[in-house]
PDB file of C-alpha atoms in Angstrom:
ATOM      1  CA  MET A   1       0.043  -0.016  -0.044  1.00 89.00           C
ATOM      2  CA  ARG A   2       1.061   3.591  -0.697  1.00 96.00           C
ATOM      3  CA  TYR A   3       0.694   6.114   2.099  1.00 97.00           C
ATOM      4  CA  GLY A   4       0.431   9.883   2.048  1.00 98.00           C
ATOM      5  CA  ILE A   5       0.901  12.002   5.090  1.00 98.00           C
ATOM      6  CA  ILE A   6      -0.587  15.534   5.072  1.00 98.00           C
ATOM      7  CA  GLY A   7       0.702  17.115   8.252  1.00 95.00           C
ATOM      8  CA  THR A   8       4.127  15.796   9.136  1.00 96.00           C
ATOM      9  CA  GLY A   9       4.345  17.031  12.650  1.00 95.00           C
ATOM     10  CA  ASP A  10       4.200  15.148  15.993  1.00 95.00           C
ATOM     11  CA  ILE A  11       1.352  12.879  14.871  1.00 96.00           C
ATOM     12  CA  GLY A  12       1.889  12.411  11.121  1.00 97.00           C
ATOM     13  CA  GLY A  13       5.593  12.401  11.541  1.00 97.00           C
ATOM     14  CA  TYR A  14       5.456   9.627  14.080  1.00 97.00           C
ATOM     15  CA  TYR A  15       2.986   7.358  12.392  1.00 95.00           C
ATOM     16  CA  GLY A  16       4.354   7.950   8.895  1.00 96.00           C
ATOM     17  CA  ALA A  17       7.884   7.138  10.138  1.00 97.00           C
ATOM     18  CA  LYS A  18       6.624   3.984  11.838  1.00 95.00           C
ATOM     19  CA  LEU A  19       4.975   2.772   8.551  1.00 95.00           C
ATOM     20  CA  ALA A  20       8.044   3.556   6.523  1.00 96.00           C
ATOM     21  CA  ARG A  21      10.237   1.812   8.907  1.00 96.00           C
ATOM     22  CA  ALA A  22       7.991  -1.257   8.516  1.00 93.00           C
ATOM     23  CA  GLY A  23       8.720  -1.281   4.857  1.00 94.00           C
ATOM     24  CA  GLN A  24       5.562   0.609   3.750  1.00 94.00           C
ATOM     25  CA  GLU A  25       5.800   3.127   0.899  1.00 97.00           C
ATOM     26  CA  VAL A  26       5.201   6.570   2.561  1.00 98.00           C
ATOM     27  CA  HIS A  27       5.150  10.088   1.027  1.00 98.00           C
ATOM     28  CA  PHE A  28       5.376  12.997   3.384  1.00 98.00           C
ATOM     29  CA  LEU A  29       4.001  16.614   2.717  1.00 98.00           C
ATOM     30  CA  LEU A  30       6.399  19.047   4.495  1.00 96.00           C
ATOM     31  CA  HIS A  31       6.666  22.753   4.597  1.00 91.00           C
ATOM     32  CA  SER A  32       9.010  24.335   7.093  1.00 92.00           C
ATOM     33  CA  ASP A  33      11.433  21.484   7.518  1.00 95.00           C
ATOM     34  CA  TYR A  34      11.221  20.193   3.820  1.00 97.00           C
ATOM     35  CA  GLU A  35      14.868  21.202   3.094  1.00 97.00           C
ATOM     36  CA  TYR A  36      16.186  19.703   6.315  1.00 98.00           C
ATOM     37  CA  VAL A  37      14.375  16.277   5.988  1.00 98.00           C
ATOM     38  CA  LYS A  38      15.316  16.087   2.309  1.00 97.00           C
ATOM     39  CA  GLN A  39      19.032  16.446   3.233  1.00 97.00           C
ATOM     40  CA  HIS A  40      19.117  14.730   6.648  1.00 98.00           C
ATOM     41  CA  GLY A  41      16.141  12.583   6.870  1.00 98.00           C
ATOM     42  CA  LEU A  42      13.618  12.032   9.721  1.00 98.00           C
ATOM     43  CA  GLN A  43      14.516  11.235  13.350  1.00 98.00           C
ATOM     44  CA  VAL A  44      12.234   9.537  15.920  1.00 98.00           C
ATOM     45  CA  ASN A  45      13.405   9.498  19.399  1.00 97.00           C
ATOM     46  CA  SER A  46      11.023   7.210  21.067  1.00 96.00           C
ATOM     47  CA  CYS A  47      10.470   5.498  24.500  1.00 94.00           C
ATOM     48  CA  ASN A  48      10.071   2.159  22.364  1.00 92.00           C
ATOM     49  CA  GLY A  49      13.315   2.578  20.526  1.00 95.00           C
ATOM     50  CA  SER A  50      14.662   5.472  18.546  1.00 97.00           C
ATOM     51  CA  PHE A  51      15.326   5.235  14.752  1.00 98.00           C
ATOM     52  CA  HIS A  52      16.268   7.326  11.750  1.00 98.00           C
ATOM     53  CA  LEU A  53      14.949   7.192   8.276  1.00 98.00           C
ATOM     54  CA  ALA A  54      17.783   8.475   5.990  1.00 97.00           C
ATOM     55  CA  ASN A  55      15.929   8.478   2.689  1.00 95.00           C
ATOM     56  CA  VAL A  56      12.390   9.963   3.037  1.00 97.00           C
ATOM     57  CA  ASN A  57       9.897  10.647   0.229  1.00 98.00           C
ATOM     58  CA  VAL A  58       9.344  14.342   0.951  1.00 98.00           C
ATOM     59  CA  TYR A  59       7.349  16.998  -1.028  1.00 98.00           C
ATOM     60  CA  LEU A  60       6.477  20.603  -0.821  1.00 97.00           C
ATOM     61  CA  HIS A  61       3.252  20.169  -3.004  1.00 98.00           C
ATOM     62  CA  THR A  62       0.724  17.365  -3.095  1.00 98.00           C
ATOM     63  CA  GLU A  63       0.701  17.899  -6.840  1.00 98.00           C
ATOM     64  CA  ASP A  64       4.247  16.326  -6.863  1.00 98.00           C
ATOM     65  CA  MET A  65       3.060  13.342  -4.768  1.00 98.00           C
ATOM     66  CA  PRO A  66       1.853  10.185  -6.227  1.00 98.00           C
ATOM     67  CA  PRO A  67      -1.720   8.973  -5.879  1.00 98.00           C
ATOM     68  CA  CYS A  68      -2.033   7.051  -2.493  1.00 97.00           C
ATOM     69  CA  ASP A  69      -4.039   4.108  -1.182  1.00 95.00           C
ATOM     70  CA  VAL A  70      -4.176   5.638   2.278  1.00 95.00           C
ATOM     71  CA  VAL A  71      -3.865   9.274   3.071  1.00 97.00           C
ATOM     72  CA  LEU A  72      -3.390  10.219   6.913  1.00 97.00           C
ATOM     73  CA  VAL A  73      -4.638  13.815   7.362  1.00 98.00           C
ATOM     74  CA  CYS A  74      -2.847  14.989  10.493  1.00 97.00           C
ATOM     75  CA  LEU A  75      -3.413  18.719  10.242  1.00 95.00           C
ATOM     76  CA  LYS A  76      -5.009  20.723  12.828  1.00 94.00           C
ATOM     77  CA  SER A  77      -8.762  20.855  11.925  1.00 94.00           C
ATOM     78  CA  VAL A  78      -8.671  24.644  11.619  1.00 93.00           C
ATOM     79  CA  ASN A  79      -6.678  23.996   8.440  1.00 94.00           C
ATOM     80  CA  ASN A  80      -9.247  21.810   6.800  1.00 95.00           C
ATOM     81  CA  GLY A  81     -10.025  24.385   4.282  1.00 94.00           C
ATOM     82  CA  MET A  82      -6.819  23.659   2.716  1.00 96.00           C
ATOM     83  CA  LEU A  83      -7.894  20.054   2.040  1.00 97.00           C
ATOM     84  CA  GLN A  84      -9.846  21.116  -1.043  1.00 97.00           C
ATOM     85  CA  THR A  85      -6.659  21.723  -2.893  1.00 97.00           C
ATOM     86  CA  LEU A  86      -4.269  19.272  -0.829  1.00 98.00           C
ATOM     87  CA  LEU A  87      -6.188  16.069  -1.126  1.00 98.00           C
ATOM     88  CA  PRO A  88      -7.305  15.658  -4.848  1.00 98.00           C
ATOM     89  CA  PRO A  89      -3.766  14.911  -6.236  1.00 98.00           C
ATOM     90  CA  LEU A  90      -3.487  12.093  -3.823  1.00 98.00           C
ATOM     91  CA  LEU A  91      -6.848  10.403  -4.491  1.00 98.00           C
ATOM     92  CA  HIS A  92      -7.800   7.521  -6.731  1.00 96.00           C
ATOM     93  CA  ALA A  93     -11.113   5.688  -6.791  1.00 94.00           C
ATOM     94  CA  LYS A  94     -10.206   3.382  -3.843  1.00 93.00           C
ATOM     95  CA  THR A  95      -8.239   5.871  -1.561  1.00 96.00           C
ATOM     96  CA  LEU A  96      -8.907   5.706   2.027  1.00 96.00           C
ATOM     97  CA  VAL A  97      -8.659   9.124   3.897  1.00 97.00           C
ATOM     98  CA  VAL A  98      -8.112   8.810   7.558  1.00 96.00           C
ATOM     99  CA  LEU A  99      -8.692  11.976   9.697  1.00 96.00           C
ATOM    100  CA  ILE A 100      -6.391  11.939  12.709  1.00 96.00           C
ATOM    101  CA  GLN A 101      -7.422  15.534  13.907  1.00 94.00           C
ATOM    102  CA  ASN A 102      -8.464  17.506  17.007  1.00 88.00           C
ATOM    103  CA  GLY A 103     -12.391  18.560  16.907  1.00 83.00           C
ATOM    104  CA  ILE A 104     -15.769  17.189  16.773  1.00 83.00           C
ATOM    105  CA  GLY A 105     -17.438  16.630  13.506  1.00 86.00           C
ATOM    106  CA  VAL A 106     -14.574  17.006  11.199  1.00 93.00           C
ATOM    107  CA  GLU A 107     -15.555  13.875   9.286  1.00 95.00           C
ATOM    108  CA  GLU A 108     -18.922  15.197   8.365  1.00 95.00           C
ATOM    109  CA  ASP A 109     -17.207  18.504   7.076  1.00 94.00           C
ATOM    110  CA  VAL A 110     -14.585  16.671   5.070  1.00 96.00           C
ATOM    111  CA  GLN A 111     -17.142  14.235   3.554  1.00 97.00           C
ATOM    112  CA  LYS A 112     -19.192  17.223   2.394  1.00 96.00           C
ATOM    113  CA  MET A 113     -16.119  18.619   0.611  1.00 96.00           C
ATOM    114  CA  PHE A 114     -15.468  15.158  -1.009  1.00 97.00           C
ATOM    115  CA  PRO A 115     -18.639  13.203  -1.127  1.00 96.00           C
ATOM    116  CA  ASP A 116     -17.275  10.158  -2.927  1.00 95.00           C
ATOM    117  CA  ILE A 117     -14.149   9.499  -0.728  1.00 95.00           C
ATOM    118  CA  GLN A 118     -13.894   6.576   1.635  1.00 96.00           C
ATOM    119  CA  LEU A 119     -13.385   8.074   4.982  1.00 96.00           C
ATOM    120  CA  ALA A 120     -12.316   6.906   8.370  1.00 94.00           C
ATOM    121  CA  ALA A 121     -11.613   8.632  11.734  1.00 93.00           C
ATOM    122  CA  GLY A 122      -8.434   7.961  13.794  1.00 91.00           C
ATOM    123  CA  LEU A 123      -8.112   8.475  17.555  1.00 90.00           C
ATOM    124  CA  ALA A 124      -4.557   8.695  18.407  1.00 92.00           C
ATOM    125  CA  ILE A 125      -3.468   8.030  22.090  1.00 92.00           C
ATOM    126  CA  ILE A 126       0.100   9.442  22.011  1.00 94.00           C
ATOM    127  CA  CYS A 127       2.348  11.838  23.714  1.00 95.00           C
ATOM    128  CA  SER A 128       4.773  13.065  21.117  1.00 96.00           C
ATOM    129  CA  ALA A 129       6.166  16.498  19.877  1.00 96.00           C
ATOM    130  CA  LYS A 130       8.039  17.857  16.910  1.00 96.00           C
ATOM    131  CA  THR A 131      10.782  19.581  18.761  1.00 94.00           C
ATOM    132  CA  GLU A 132      13.099  20.525  15.930  1.00 96.00           C
ATOM    133  CA  PRO A 133      13.156  20.194  12.101  1.00 97.00           C
ATOM    134  CA  GLY A 134      13.015  16.482  11.150  1.00 97.00           C
ATOM    135  CA  LEU A 135      12.717  15.392  14.794  1.00 98.00           C
ATOM    136  CA  VAL A 136       9.856  13.762  16.508  1.00 98.00           C
ATOM    137  CA  ASP A 137      10.161  13.086  20.243  1.00 97.00           C
ATOM    138  CA  HIS A 138       7.791  10.289  21.256  1.00 96.00           C
ATOM    139  CA  GLN A 139       7.457  10.134  25.019  1.00 94.00           C
ATOM    140  CA  CYS A 140       4.811   7.444  25.501  1.00 93.00           C
ATOM    141  CA  TYR A 141       1.830   5.556  24.342  1.00 92.00           C
ATOM    142  CA  GLY A 142       1.218   5.620  20.519  1.00 90.00           C
ATOM    143  CA  SER A 143      -1.814   3.488  19.985  1.00 88.00           C
ATOM    144  CA  ILE A 144      -4.480   4.420  17.281  1.00 86.00           C
ATOM    145  CA  ASN A 145      -7.927   3.546  17.024  1.00 86.00           C
ATOM    146  CA  LEU A 146      -9.688   3.529  13.508  1.00 86.00           C
ATOM    147  CA  ALA A 147     -13.339   3.966  13.110  1.00 89.00           C
ATOM    148  CA  ASN A 148     -15.304   3.595   9.751  1.00 91.00           C
ATOM    149  CA  TYR A 149     -17.066   6.659   8.634  1.00 93.00           C
ATOM    150  CA  SER A 150     -17.901   5.994   4.999  1.00 93.00           C
ATOM    151  CA  CYS A 151     -15.529   3.300   3.613  1.00 89.00           C
ATOM    152  CA  ARG A 152     -15.779  -0.444   2.891  1.00 83.00           C
ATOM    153  CA  ASP A 153     -14.883  -2.482   5.861  1.00 83.00           C
ATOM    154  CA  GLU A 154     -12.278  -4.460   3.968  1.00 83.00           C
ATOM    155  CA  VAL A 155     -10.391  -1.240   3.081  1.00 80.00           C
ATOM    156  CA  LEU A 156     -10.300  -0.200   6.734  1.00 81.00           C
ATOM    157  CA  MET A 157      -9.102  -3.594   7.789  1.00 82.00           C
ATOM    158  CA  GLN A 158      -6.206  -3.498   5.228  1.00 80.00           C
ATOM    159  CA  ALA A 159      -5.055  -0.263   6.632  1.00 75.00           C
ATOM    160  CA  ARG A 160      -5.492  -1.540  10.186  1.00 73.00           C
ATOM    161  CA  ASP A 161      -3.377  -4.597   9.450  1.00 76.00           C
ATOM    162  CA  ALA A 162      -0.485  -2.467   7.802  1.00 70.00           C
ATOM    163  CA  GLY A 163      -0.579  -0.409  10.882  1.00 64.00           C
ATOM    164  CA  GLY A 164      -0.168  -3.544  13.059  1.00 64.00           C
ATOM    165  CA  ARG A 165       2.720  -4.594  11.044  1.00 61.00           C
ATOM    166  CA  ALA A 166       4.298  -1.237  11.641  1.00 62.00           C
ATOM    167  CA  ALA A 167       3.654  -1.815  15.463  1.00 56.00           C
ATOM    168  CA  VAL A 168       1.063   0.846  15.870  1.00 57.00           C
ATOM    169  CA  PRO A 169      -1.205  -0.742  18.518  1.00 51.00           C
ATOM    170  CA  ASP A 170      -4.913  -0.938  17.930  1.00 46.00           C
ATOM    171  CA  ARG A 171      -8.053  -0.670  20.024  1.00 44.00           C
ATOM    172  CA  LYS A 172      -6.993  -3.443  22.522  1.00 43.00           C
ATOM    173  CA  SER A 173      -4.042  -1.070  23.503  1.00 42.00           C
ATOM    174  CA  ILE A 174      -6.370   1.844  23.969  1.00 41.00           C
ATOM    175  CA  VAL A 175      -8.713  -0.138  26.214  1.00 42.00           C
ATOM    176  CA  LEU A 176      -5.699  -1.134  28.361  1.00 41.00           C
ATOM    177  CA  TYR A 177      -4.488   2.470  28.232  1.00 39.00           C
ATOM    178  CA  TYR A 178      -7.857   3.722  29.458  1.00 40.00           C
ATOM    179  CA  ILE A 179      -7.911   1.167  32.229  1.00 38.00           C
ATOM    180  CA  SER A 180      -4.404   2.171  33.379  1.00 40.00           C
ATOM    181  CA  CYS A 181      -5.551   5.812  33.360  1.00 38.00           C
ATOM    182  CA  LEU A 182      -8.571   5.082  35.427  1.00 37.00           C
ATOM    183  CA  LYS A 183      -6.501   3.314  38.044  1.00 38.00           C
ATOM    184  CA  TRP A 184      -4.153   6.249  38.241  1.00 38.00           C
ATOM    185  CA  LEU A 185      -7.036   8.806  38.531  1.00 38.00           C
ATOM    186  CA  TYR A 186      -8.591   6.776  41.455  1.00 39.00           C
ATOM    187  CA  LYS A 187      -5.523   6.044  43.378  1.00 37.00           C
TER     188      LYS A 187
END
């Protein structure tokens, strides 16, 4: 599967890098640190083991990126107006768009912009920060839960399975995380 990452910050940088490290073909849209990552690669300092991607597929414009099977949208939702120009070059008839964003109701708004796309929602349980150009500091957690919004179930399952191969924990990890949080809150 070919992945596109829109919003290569603390979330998109981490999950995209994990997918690339697992052997998936990943294409990153970058702006402020494009030149740095193009020259030096992408570094993830992680509590689960740090790693460096020396050769990263980076782009300044989505028009230069290939069509993708899965696009992870990791922009702040206040920037969703930009999706009308950012998404179309990445889409083909079967593309799954996964929104990993802040806010409520973002799926409905994006679906209105693109009535024919397959859409899923992602809930990331992670503590990470993009602290320098080309550097994502991952302190803890890292699970992601995918929910079907308007896609075929088998497409969502393929994306979930690829995430599992990249060691991005699924819903079971989130349940364990919530249980551990509840224990901590009620100590």
